[in-house]
Amino acid sequence: MNAPGPFPALNESANRDRIVNGLSVDVEDWFQVGAFEDVIERDEWDGLKTRVVDNLERILDLFAEADVRATFFTLGWVARRHPAIIRRIADAGHEIASHGYDHARVTSFDRASFAEDIRKARVILEDCSGRPVTGYRAPSFSIDARVQWAFAELAEQGYAYSSSVAPIAHDHYGWPEAPRFAFYPLPDADLVELPVASAILGGRRVAAGGGGFFRVLPYAFSRWAIRQVNRDEQRPAVFYFHPWEIDPDQPRVPGAPIRSRLRHYTGLEKMAGKLRGLVHEFRWGRMDALARREERRAVELELLLDSEEPAQ
Ligand SMILES: [Zn+2]
């Protein structure tokens, strides 16, 4: 199956500096990250000391200080263990969305087991937050050309949007042929995919919506990338980070490959300061609101194209 086409850009020069980007937090504890999935077994998780709640408190303070609302893509497993903080996040005006139950990649499922995973996570998240869950982000951005049935399952379960595609080439994930901006992955459903931000550097797509790009490189790179997307391309950027990224004191995982450790632990000390710069410098909002704006844009574009049809 070929990658579907993107929504084309509209001329929005009047709104130049007013683009509201999508801000998201992938809520998982320090021992649940993809980098360590071969070193720490899922049945060890219950015995490990949690740090996610303290880190979430700091993130809530940071967002409150900047007066921004964001989306927290949360593991069902984390919500089951820490229901109170999930409720507090939702009560503060942020969106609780799904990151699956226990961080298994979509590529590790068939459709039936994926359906079960997202159903299980959603029940817990809706219970804890007291609000409907309408968004989903695949662990490790693991929706790519091989598992496009996942979109059909999300649509069938009534999700409004997904933010599960990294439209780049990367060693651990990525779907380099996918559109860089919002698209409808299914011809017959309203489900919107909001890919994580990428920038064009030397003619190539680079991941610019978080992760190592943000944590390891100087903040100036991220500023440049988001400006490129907002000003040159007139599109919103989708950004993400994790609670463990602002926690320099997290336990070090022994036995992990050196490359994973380097990637995981570099830049933690500077992360909170960089995030503060980012949330103040650009405009940010929840992902569900971004999905609705992108849908409206698609409708407007359709009307525009219709009106340009020659009269019969
Ligand atoms: Zn994750």
CSV table of C-alpha atoms and ligand atoms in Angstrom, one decimal:
chain,number,residue,atom,x,y,z
A,1,MET,CA,0.0,0.0,0.0
A,2,ASN,CA,1.4,3.4,-0.9
A,3,ALA,CA,1.5,6.3,1.6
A,4,PRO,CA,-1.5,8.5,1.4
A,5,GLY,CA,-1.1,12.1,0.3
A,6,PRO,CA,-0.9,15.1,2.7
A,7,PHE,CA,-3.4,17.9,3.0
A,8,PRO,CA,-1.8,20.6,0.8
A,9,ALA,CA,-0.8,24.0,2.3
A,10,LEU,CA,-3.1,27.0,2.2
A,11,ASN,CA,-1.8,30.5,2.0
A,12,GLU,CA,-2.0,31.8,5.6
A,13,SER,CA,0.3,34.8,5.4
A,14,ALA,CA,-2.3,36.8,7.5
A,15,ASN,CA,-1.8,34.4,10.3
A,16,ARG,CA,2.0,34.3,10.1
A,17,ASP,CA,3.0,34.2,13.7
A,18,ARG,CA,-0.2,32.8,15.1
A,19,ILE,CA,0.2,29.2,14.3
A,20,VAL,CA,-0.6,27.1,17.3
A,21,ASN,CA,1.6,24.0,17.5
A,22,GLY,CA,0.7,20.6,19.2
A,23,LEU,CA,2.5,20.0,22.5
A,24,SER,CA,2.6,16.4,23.9
A,25,VAL,CA,4.1,14.4,26.7
A,26,ASP,CA,4.5,10.6,26.4
A,27,VAL,CA,3.8,9.5,29.9
A,28,GLU,CA,6.0,6.5,30.8
A,29,ASP,CA,8.4,5.8,33.7
A,30,TRP,CA,12.2,5.8,33.4
A,31,PHE,CA,12.2,2.0,33.0
A,32,GLN,CA,9.6,1.7,30.3
A,33,VAL,CA,11.4,3.3,27.4
A,34,GLY,CA,12.1,1.7,24.1
A,35,ALA,CA,15.9,2.0,24.6
A,36,PHE,CA,15.8,-0.5,27.5
A,37,GLU,CA,13.1,-2.9,26.3
A,38,ASP,CA,15.6,-5.7,25.9
A,39,VAL,CA,17.2,-5.1,29.3
A,40,ILE,CA,14.3,-4.6,31.7
A,41,GLU,CA,11.5,-7.2,31.5
A,42,ARG,CA,7.9,-6.1,31.9
A,43,ASP,CA,7.4,-8.4,34.9
A,44,GLU,CA,10.2,-6.4,36.7
A,45,TRP,CA,8.3,-3.1,36.4
A,46,ASP,CA,6.2,-3.5,39.5
A,47,GLY,CA,9.3,-3.8,41.7
A,48,LEU,CA,11.0,-0.7,40.4
A,49,LYS,CA,10.9,2.6,42.2
A,50,THR,CA,8.7,5.0,40.3
A,51,ARG,CA,9.7,8.6,39.4
A,52,VAL,CA,7.0,9.5,37.0
A,53,VAL,CA,4.7,11.3,39.4
A,54,ASP,CA,7.3,13.8,40.6
A,55,ASN,CA,8.4,14.5,37.1
A,56,LEU,CA,4.8,15.0,36.0
A,57,GLU,CA,4.4,17.5,38.8
A,58,ARG,CA,7.3,19.5,37.5
A,59,ILE,CA,5.9,19.4,34.0
A,60,LEU,CA,2.5,20.6,35.3
A,61,ASP,CA,4.2,23.5,37.0
A,62,LEU,CA,6.2,24.4,33.8
A,63,PHE,CA,3.0,24.4,31.7
A,64,ALA,CA,1.1,26.4,34.3
A,65,GLU,CA,3.8,29.0,34.4
A,66,ALA,CA,3.7,29.3,30.6
A,67,ASP,CA,-0.1,29.1,30.6
A,68,VAL,CA,-0.1,26.3,28.0
A,69,ARG,CA,-2.3,23.2,27.7
A,70,ALA,CA,-0.9,20.0,26.2
A,71,THR,CA,-1.8,16.4,25.6
A,72,PHE,CA,-0.5,13.6,27.8
A,73,PHE,CA,-0.3,10.3,25.8
A,74,THR,CA,-0.3,8.0,28.8
A,75,LEU,CA,0.4,4.3,29.2
A,76,GLY,CA,-2.6,2.4,30.7
A,77,TRP,CA,0.0,0.7,33.0
A,78,VAL,CA,1.1,4.1,34.4
A,79,ALA,CA,-2.5,5.3,35.0
A,80,ARG,CA,-3.4,2.1,36.7
A,81,ARG,CA,-0.5,2.6,39.1
A,82,HIS,CA,-0.9,6.3,39.6
A,83,PRO,CA,-4.6,7.2,39.1
A,84,ALA,CA,-4.5,10.5,41.1
A,85,ILE,CA,-2.0,12.3,39.0
A,86,ILE,CA,-3.9,11.4,35.8
A,87,ARG,CA,-7.0,13.1,37.3
A,88,ARG,CA,-5.0,16.2,38.3
A,89,ILE,CA,-3.6,16.5,34.8
A,90,ALA,CA,-7.1,16.4,33.3
A,91,ASP,CA,-8.4,18.8,35.9
A,92,ALA,CA,-5.7,21.3,35.0
A,93,GLY,CA,-7.2,21.5,31.5
A,94,HIS,CA,-4.8,19.1,29.7
A,95,GLU,CA,-5.9,16.2,27.4
A,96,ILE,CA,-5.4,12.6,28.5
A,97,ALA,CA,-4.9,10.4,25.5
A,98,SER,CA,-3.6,6.9,25.0
A,99,HIS,CA,-0.1,5.6,24.6
A,100,GLY,CA,-1.3,1.9,24.7
A,101,TYR,CA,-1.2,-0.3,27.8
A,102,ASP,CA,2.5,-1.3,28.4
A,103,HIS,CA,4.5,0.2,25.6
A,104,ALA,CA,4.5,-2.7,23.2
A,105,ARG,CA,5.1,-1.5,19.6
A,106,VAL,CA,2.2,-1.7,17.2
A,107,THR,CA,4.5,-3.8,15.0
A,108,SER,CA,4.5,-6.5,17.7
A,109,PHE,CA,0.7,-7.0,17.5
A,110,ASP,CA,-1.7,-8.4,15.0
A,111,ARG,CA,-5.0,-6.4,14.6
A,112,ALA,CA,-6.9,-8.4,17.3
A,113,SER,CA,-4.2,-8.1,20.0
A,114,PHE,CA,-3.7,-4.4,19.1
A,115,ALA,CA,-7.5,-3.9,19.5
A,116,GLU,CA,-7.3,-5.5,22.9
A,117,ASP,CA,-4.3,-3.4,24.0
A,118,ILE,CA,-5.9,0.0,23.1
A,119,ARG,CA,-9.2,-1.0,24.5
A,120,LYS,CA,-7.7,-2.0,27.9
A,121,ALA,CA,-5.6,1.2,28.1
A,122,ARG,CA,-8.6,3.4,27.2
A,123,VAL,CA,-10.9,2.0,29.9
A,124,ILE,CA,-8.3,2.8,32.6
A,125,LEU,CA,-7.5,6.2,31.2
A,126,GLU,CA,-11.1,7.3,30.9
A,127,ASP,CA,-11.8,5.9,34.4
A,128,CYS,CA,-8.8,7.9,35.9
A,129,SER,CA,-9.4,11.1,34.0
A,130,GLY,CA,-13.2,11.2,34.0
A,131,ARG,CA,-13.0,12.3,30.4
A,132,PRO,CA,-13.3,10.5,27.0
A,133,VAL,CA,-10.1,9.5,25.3
A,134,THR,CA,-10.1,10.4,21.6
A,135,GLY,CA,-6.4,10.4,20.7
A,136,TYR,CA,-3.7,7.8,20.4
A,137,ARG,CA,0.1,7.7,20.0
A,138,ALA,CA,1.8,4.5,19.2
A,139,PRO,CA,4.8,3.5,21.4
A,140,SER,CA,8.0,4.4,19.6
A,141,PHE,CA,6.0,6.0,16.7
A,142,SER,CA,5.5,2.4,15.5
A,143,ILE,CA,2.8,2.9,12.9
A,144,ASP,CA,4.4,2.6,9.5
A,145,ALA,CA,3.7,1.1,6.1
A,146,ARG,CA,3.6,-2.5,7.5
A,147,VAL,CA,0.8,-1.9,10.1
A,148,GLN,CA,-1.6,0.4,8.4
A,149,TRP,CA,-4.5,-1.8,9.7
A,150,ALA,CA,-3.9,0.0,13.0
A,151,PHE,CA,-5.6,3.1,11.6
A,152,ALA,CA,-8.6,1.1,10.7
A,153,GLU,CA,-8.8,-0.3,14.2
A,154,LEU,CA,-8.4,3.2,15.7
A,155,ALA,CA,-11.2,4.5,13.5
A,156,GLU,CA,-13.4,1.5,14.4
A,157,GLN,CA,-12.9,2.2,18.1
A,158,GLY,CA,-14.0,5.8,17.5
A,159,TYR,CA,-10.7,7.6,17.9
A,160,ALA,CA,-10.6,11.1,16.4
A,161,TYR,CA,-6.9,11.3,15.7
A,162,SER,CA,-3.6,9.5,16.0
A,163,SER,CA,-0.1,10.9,16.3
A,164,SER,CA,1.9,7.8,15.7
A,165,VAL,CA,3.9,8.4,12.5
A,166,ALA,CA,7.5,9.7,12.4
A,167,PRO,CA,7.8,10.6,8.6
A,168,ILE,CA,11.6,10.1,8.6
A,169,ALA,CA,14.2,7.4,8.2
A,170,HIS,CA,15.6,6.4,11.6
A,171,ASP,CA,17.2,3.2,12.8
A,172,HIS,CA,14.5,2.4,15.3
A,173,TYR,CA,11.4,3.7,13.7
A,174,GLY,CA,10.0,5.9,11.0
A,175,TRP,CA,7.9,5.9,7.8
A,176,PRO,CA,9.9,8.1,5.4
A,177,GLU,CA,7.3,8.0,2.6
A,178,ALA,CA,4.5,9.3,4.9
A,179,PRO,CA,3.2,12.9,4.6
A,180,ARG,CA,5.0,15.3,6.9
A,181,PHE,CA,1.8,17.0,8.0
A,182,ALA,CA,-1.8,16.1,8.9
A,183,PHE,CA,-3.4,13.5,6.6
A,184,TYR,CA,-6.4,11.1,6.5
A,185,PRO,CA,-4.9,7.7,6.5
A,186,LEU,CA,-8.2,6.0,5.5
A,187,PRO,CA,-10.3,6.9,2.5
A,188,ASP,CA,-13.6,6.2,4.3
A,189,ALA,CA,-13.0,7.5,7.9
A,190,ASP,CA,-12.5,10.9,9.6
A,191,LEU,CA,-9.5,9.7,11.6
A,192,VAL,CA,-6.7,12.3,11.3
A,193,GLU,CA,-3.0,11.4,11.6
A,194,LEU,CA,-0.8,14.2,13.0
A,195,PRO,CA,2.8,13.1,12.3
A,196,VAL,CA,5.6,14.3,14.6
A,197,ALA,CA,7.4,17.4,13.3
A,198,SER,CA,10.2,17.0,10.8
A,199,ALA,CA,12.3,19.7,9.2
A,200,ILE,CA,14.2,19.7,5.9
A,201,LEU,CA,17.9,19.9,6.3
A,202,GLY,CA,20.2,19.5,3.2
A,203,GLY,CA,17.3,18.2,1.2
A,204,ARG,CA,16.6,15.4,3.8
A,205,ARG,CA,13.9,15.0,6.4
A,206,VAL,CA,15.1,15.1,9.9
A,207,ALA,CA,13.1,14.4,13.1
A,208,ALA,CA,12.6,17.8,14.7
A,209,GLY,CA,9.7,17.2,17.1
A,210,GLY,CA,11.6,16.1,20.2
A,211,GLY,CA,13.7,13.1,21.3
A,212,GLY,CA,17.5,13.3,20.8
A,213,PHE,CA,17.2,16.2,18.3
A,214,PHE,CA,15.9,18.4,21.1
A,215,ARG,CA,17.7,16.9,24.1
A,216,VAL,CA,21.2,16.4,22.7
A,217,LEU,CA,21.6,19.3,20.2
A,218,PRO,CA,21.6,23.0,21.2
A,219,TYR,CA,18.2,24.6,21.5
A,220,ALA,CA,19.0,26.8,18.5
A,221,PHE,CA,18.5,23.7,16.2
A,222,SER,CA,14.9,23.2,17.5
A,223,ARG,CA,14.2,26.9,17.3
A,224,TRP,CA,15.4,26.8,13.7
A,225,ALA,CA,13.3,23.7,12.9
A,226,ILE,CA,10.1,24.9,14.4
A,227,ARG,CA,10.5,28.3,12.7
A,228,GLN,CA,11.0,26.6,9.4
A,229,VAL,CA,7.8,24.7,9.9
A,230,ASN,CA,5.7,27.6,11.2
A,231,ARG,CA,7.1,30.5,9.1
A,232,ASP,CA,8.4,29.0,5.9
A,233,GLU,CA,5.9,26.2,5.5
A,234,GLN,CA,3.0,27.8,7.4
A,235,ARG,CA,2.2,24.6,9.2
A,236,PRO,CA,1.9,23.5,12.9
A,237,ALA,CA,4.6,21.4,14.4
A,238,VAL,CA,3.9,18.5,16.7
A,239,PHE,CA,6.4,18.2,19.6
A,240,TYR,CA,6.8,15.5,22.2
A,241,PHE,CA,9.0,14.7,25.3
A,242,HIS,CA,9.0,12.3,28.2
A,243,PRO,CA,8.9,12.9,32.0
A,244,TRP,CA,12.2,11.0,32.4
A,245,GLU,CA,13.9,13.5,30.1
A,246,ILE,CA,13.7,16.2,32.8
A,247,ASP,CA,15.1,13.9,35.5
A,248,PRO,CA,18.9,13.9,35.6
A,249,ASP,CA,18.8,11.8,38.8
A,250,GLN,CA,17.0,8.8,37.4
A,251,PRO,CA,18.7,5.4,38.1
A,252,ARG,CA,21.2,4.3,35.4
A,253,VAL,CA,20.3,1.1,33.7
A,254,PRO,CA,23.2,-1.3,33.8
A,255,GLY,CA,23.7,-3.7,31.0
A,256,ALA,CA,22.1,-1.6,28.3
A,257,PRO,CA,24.1,-1.1,25.1
A,258,ILE,CA,26.4,1.9,25.2
A,259,ARG,CA,24.6,3.5,22.3
A,260,SER,CA,21.2,3.3,24.1
A,261,ARG,CA,22.8,4.7,27.2
A,262,LEU,CA,24.4,7.6,25.4
A,263,ARG,CA,21.2,8.4,23.6
A,264,HIS,CA,19.1,8.2,26.8
A,265,TYR,CA,21.3,10.1,29.3
A,266,THR,CA,22.8,12.9,27.2
A,267,GLY,CA,21.3,16.3,27.8
A,268,LEU,CA,19.1,15.6,30.8
A,269,GLU,CA,20.4,18.4,32.9
A,270,LYS,CA,19.7,21.1,30.3
A,271,MET,CA,16.3,19.7,29.3
A,272,ALA,CA,14.1,21.6,31.7
A,273,GLY,CA,15.6,24.9,30.8
A,274,LYS,CA,15.3,24.2,27.0
A,275,LEU,CA,11.6,23.2,27.5
A,276,ARG,CA,11.0,26.5,29.3
A,277,GLY,CA,12.4,28.3,26.3
A,278,LEU,CA,10.4,26.3,23.9
A,279,VAL,CA,7.0,26.7,25.6
A,280,HIS,CA,7.5,30.4,25.9
A,281,GLU,CA,8.9,31.1,22.5
A,282,PHE,CA,6.2,29.4,20.4
A,283,ARG,CA,2.4,28.9,20.7
A,284,TRP,CA,1.2,25.5,21.9
A,285,GLY,CA,-2.0,23.7,22.5
A,286,ARG,CA,-3.6,20.3,22.9
A,287,MET,CA,-3.5,17.7,20.2
A,288,ASP,CA,-7.3,17.2,20.0
A,289,ALA,CA,-7.7,20.9,19.2
A,290,LEU,CA,-4.9,20.7,16.6
A,291,ALA,CA,-6.7,17.7,15.0
A,292,ARG,CA,-9.9,19.7,14.7
A,293,ARG,CA,-8.1,22.7,13.2
A,294,GLU,CA,-6.4,20.5,10.6
A,295,GLU,CA,-9.8,18.9,9.7
A,296,ARG,CA,-11.3,22.4,9.3
A,297,ARG,CA,-8.4,23.3,7.1
A,298,ALA,CA,-9.0,20.2,4.9
A,299,VAL,CA,-12.7,21.2,4.5
A,300,GLU,CA,-11.8,24.8,3.6
A,301,LEU,CA,-9.3,23.5,1.1
A,302,GLU,CA,-11.9,21.3,-0.5
A,303,LEU,CA,-14.4,24.2,-0.7
A,304,LEU,CA,-11.6,26.3,-2.3
A,305,LEU,CA,-10.8,23.7,-4.9
A,306,ASP,CA,-14.5,23.2,-5.6
A,307,SER,CA,-15.0,27.0,-6.1
A,308,GLU,CA,-12.1,26.9,-8.6
A,309,GLU,CA,-13.8,24.3,-10.8
A,310,PRO,CA,-14.8,25.9,-14.2
A,311,ALA,CA,-18.5,26.6,-14.4
A,312,GLN,CA,-20.5,23.9,-16.3
B,1,ZN,ZN,6.7,6.0,24.6
